[in-house]
Coordinates of C-alpha atoms in Angstrom, one line a residue:
X1 CA 11.2 30.3 20.1
X2 CA 13.9 30.5 22.8
X3 CA 14.7 34.1 23.8
X4 CA 18.0 34.4 25.7
X5 CA 19.0 37.2 28.1
X6 CA 17.3 38.9 31.0
X7 CA 13.7 38.2 29.9
X8 CA 11.0 39.3 32.3
X9 CA 7.8 38.0 30.6
X10 CA 6.4 35.7 27.9
X11 CA 6.3 38.5 25.3
X12 CA 10.1 39.0 25.4
X13 CA 10.5 42.1 27.4
X14 CA 13.7 42.4 29.4
X15 CA 15.1 44.1 32.4
X16 CA 16.5 46.9 30.2
X17 CA 13.4 47.5 28.0
X18 CA 10.0 46.6 29.4
X19 CA 7.4 49.1 28.1
X20 CA 4.1 47.9 26.5
X21 CA 5.8 48.3 23.1
X22 CA 8.9 46.3 23.8
X23 CA 7.8 43.0 22.4
X24 CA 10.3 42.1 19.7
X25 CA 13.5 40.0 20.0
X26 CA 16.3 40.1 17.5
X27 CA 18.3 37.2 16.1
X28 CA 21.9 38.4 16.3
X29 CA 24.0 37.7 13.2
X30 CA 27.0 36.9 15.2
X31 CA 25.6 33.9 17.1
X32 CA 22.2 33.2 15.5
X33 CA 20.5 33.5 18.9
X34 CA 17.5 35.7 19.8
X35 CA 17.8 38.4 22.5
X36 CA 15.4 41.2 23.5
X37 CA 18.1 43.9 23.2
X38 CA 21.8 44.5 22.7
X39 CA 22.4 45.0 26.4
X40 CA 21.1 41.4 27.1
X41 CA 23.4 40.1 24.4
X42 CA 26.4 42.0 25.8
X43 CA 25.6 40.7 29.4
X44 CA 25.1 37.1 28.3
X45 CA 27.7 36.4 25.6
X46 CA 31.5 36.5 25.3
X47 CA 31.6 37.9 21.8
X48 CA 31.0 41.2 20.1
X49 CA 27.8 42.0 18.2
X50 CA 28.1 41.7 14.5
X51 CA 25.4 43.8 12.7
X52 CA 23.4 42.5 9.9
X53 CA 24.3 43.8 6.5
X54 CA 21.8 45.4 4.1
X55 CA 22.0 42.4 1.7
X56 CA 20.8 40.2 4.6
X57 CA 17.6 42.2 5.3
X58 CA 15.4 39.5 3.9
X59 CA 16.5 37.2 6.8
X60 CA 13.8 36.3 9.2
X61 CA 15.4 37.8 12.3
X62 CA 12.7 39.7 14.3
X63 CA 10.5 37.7 16.6
X64 CA 7.2 39.2 17.7
X65 CA 6.6 38.2 21.3
X66 CA 2.9 38.9 21.0
X67 CA 1.9 36.7 18.1
X68 CA 5.1 34.6 18.0
X69 CA 5.7 35.2 14.3
X70 CA 9.1 35.9 12.8
X71 CA 9.5 38.9 10.4
X72 CA 12.3 39.8 8.1
X73 CA 14.6 42.6 9.0
X74 CA 13.2 44.6 6.1
X75 CA 9.6 44.0 7.2
X76 CA 10.4 45.2 10.7
X77 CA 12.4 48.3 9.7
X78 CA 9.7 49.4 7.3
X79 CA 6.7 49.1 9.5
X80 CA 5.4 50.6 12.7
X81 CA 3.5 47.5 13.6
X82 CA 3.7 43.7 13.3
X83 CA 2.3 42.6 10.0
X84 CA 0.6 39.6 11.6
X85 CA -1.0 41.0 14.8
X86 CA -0.6 44.8 14.3
X87 CA 1.1 45.2 17.7
X88 CA 2.9 48.6 17.7
X89 CA 6.7 48.5 17.7
X90 CA 8.6 50.8 20.0
X91 CA 9.7 53.7 17.8
X92 CA 12.7 54.3 20.0
X93 CA 14.3 51.0 19.0
X94 CA 15.4 52.7 15.8
X95 CA 18.0 54.6 17.9
X96 CA 19.8 51.2 18.1
X97 CA 19.5 50.2 14.4
X98 CA 23.2 51.0 13.9
X99 CA 24.0 48.3 16.5
X100 CA 21.7 45.6 15.0
X101 CA 21.7 46.5 11.3
X102 CA 24.7 48.6 10.7
X103 CA 22.6 51.5 9.5
X104 CA 20.4 54.3 10.9
X105 CA 16.6 54.2 10.7
X106 CA 16.2 56.9 8.1
X107 CA 18.6 55.4 5.6
X108 CA 16.5 52.2 5.0
X109 CA 12.9 52.9 6.1
X110 CA 10.0 54.3 4.2
X111 CA 8.3 56.2 7.1

Protein backbone atom coordinates (compact mmCIF):
# COMPACT_ATOMS: atom_id res chain seq x y z
CA UNK A 1 0.00 0.00 0.00
CA UNK A 2 1.35 3.41 -0.90
CA UNK A 3 0.64 6.07 1.69
CA UNK A 4 1.15 9.61 0.44
CA UNK A 5 1.80 12.72 2.47
CA UNK A 6 4.25 13.56 5.21
CA UNK A 7 4.75 10.01 6.48
CA UNK A 8 7.37 9.52 9.22
CA UNK A 9 7.38 5.73 9.74
CA UNK A 10 6.36 2.40 8.23
CA UNK A 11 3.08 2.30 10.20
CA UNK A 12 1.71 5.43 8.51
CA UNK A 13 2.24 8.05 11.17
CA UNK A 14 2.78 11.54 9.84
CA UNK A 15 4.32 14.81 10.93
CA UNK A 16 0.89 16.00 12.13
CA UNK A 17 -0.23 12.92 14.06
CA UNK A 18 2.43 10.57 15.39
CA UNK A 19 1.28 9.03 18.66
CA UNK A 20 1.38 5.29 19.25
CA UNK A 21 -2.31 5.09 18.25
CA UNK A 22 -1.96 7.01 14.96
CA UNK A 23 -1.59 4.01 12.67
CA UNK A 24 -4.38 4.27 10.12
CA UNK A 25 -4.42 5.94 6.74
CA UNK A 26 -7.57 6.90 4.90
CA UNK A 27 -8.38 6.50 1.23
CA UNK A 28 -9.82 9.84 0.18
CA UNK A 29 -12.94 9.67 -1.97
CA UNK A 30 -11.86 12.66 -4.05
CA UNK A 31 -8.67 11.09 -5.40
CA UNK A 32 -8.63 7.43 -4.34
CA UNK A 33 -5.26 7.90 -2.62
CA UNK A 34 -4.33 6.99 0.95
CA UNK A 35 -3.11 9.72 3.32
CA UNK A 36 -2.49 9.57 7.09
CA UNK A 37 -4.61 12.66 7.73
CA UNK A 38 -6.51 15.53 6.15
CA UNK A 39 -3.59 17.90 6.72
CA UNK A 40 -1.27 15.67 4.66
CA UNK A 41 -3.92 15.59 1.92
CA UNK A 42 -4.28 19.38 1.96
CA UNK A 43 -0.52 19.94 1.82
CA UNK A 44 0.09 17.47 -1.01
CA UNK A 45 -2.83 17.87 -3.40
CA UNK A 46 -4.37 20.65 -5.44
CA UNK A 47 -8.00 19.73 -4.82
CA UNK A 48 -10.54 19.89 -2.01
CA UNK A 49 -11.39 16.92 0.16
CA UNK A 50 -14.61 15.18 -0.78
CA UNK A 51 -16.04 13.25 2.18
CA UNK A 52 -17.38 9.75 1.82
CA UNK A 53 -21.16 9.46 1.93
CA UNK A 54 -22.92 7.11 4.30
CA UNK A 55 -24.00 4.88 1.42
CA UNK A 56 -20.29 4.31 0.68
CA UNK A 57 -19.38 3.10 4.18
CA UNK A 58 -18.82 -0.48 2.98
CA UNK A 59 -15.87 0.81 0.91
CA UNK A 60 -12.51 -0.58 2.01
CA UNK A 61 -10.89 2.74 2.74
CA UNK A 62 -9.05 2.44 6.08
CA UNK A 63 -5.53 1.00 6.01
CA UNK A 64 -4.09 -0.32 9.26
CA UNK A 65 -0.39 0.49 9.29
CA UNK A 66 0.33 -2.21 11.86
CA UNK A 67 -1.08 -5.32 10.17
CA UNK A 68 -1.41 -3.85 6.65
CA UNK A 69 -5.07 -4.86 6.26
CA UNK A 70 -7.77 -2.62 4.81
CA UNK A 71 -11.04 -2.14 6.68
CA UNK A 72 -14.33 -0.73 5.51
CA UNK A 73 -15.29 2.70 6.75
CA UNK A 74 -18.12 1.12 8.72
CA UNK A 75 -15.76 -1.38 10.40
CA UNK A 76 -13.42 1.43 11.36
CA UNK A 77 -16.09 3.80 12.65
CA UNK A 78 -17.74 1.10 14.75
CA UNK A 79 -14.69 -0.26 16.51
CA UNK A 80 -12.05 0.97 18.89
CA UNK A 81 -9.47 -1.47 17.49
CA UNK A 82 -8.43 -3.08 14.22
CA UNK A 83 -10.49 -6.23 13.69
CA UNK A 84 -7.39 -8.04 12.38
CA UNK A 85 -4.60 -7.15 14.82
CA UNK A 86 -6.53 -5.42 17.63
CA UNK A 87 -4.35 -2.32 17.53
CA UNK A 88 -6.11 0.49 19.36
CA UNK A 89 -7.30 3.35 17.14
CA UNK A 90 -6.78 6.92 18.27
CA UNK A 91 -10.18 7.97 19.68
CA UNK A 92 -9.46 11.61 18.84
CA UNK A 93 -9.65 10.82 15.13
CA UNK A 94 -13.42 10.92 15.50
CA UNK A 95 -13.12 14.69 15.85
CA UNK A 96 -12.34 14.75 12.13
CA UNK A 97 -15.03 12.33 10.92
CA UNK A 98 -16.97 15.26 9.46
CA UNK A 99 -14.02 15.92 7.14
CA UNK A 100 -13.53 12.31 6.03
CA UNK A 101 -17.02 10.88 6.25
CA UNK A 102 -19.38 13.86 6.24
CA UNK A 103 -20.76 12.94 9.66
CA UNK A 104 -19.85 13.14 13.28
CA UNK A 105 -18.77 10.13 15.34
CA UNK A 106 -21.93 9.79 17.39
CA UNK A 107 -24.34 9.71 14.47
CA UNK A 108 -22.97 6.48 12.97
CA UNK A 109 -21.11 4.56 15.64
CA UNK A 110 -22.33 2.08 18.17
CA UNK A 111 -19.93 2.92 21.02
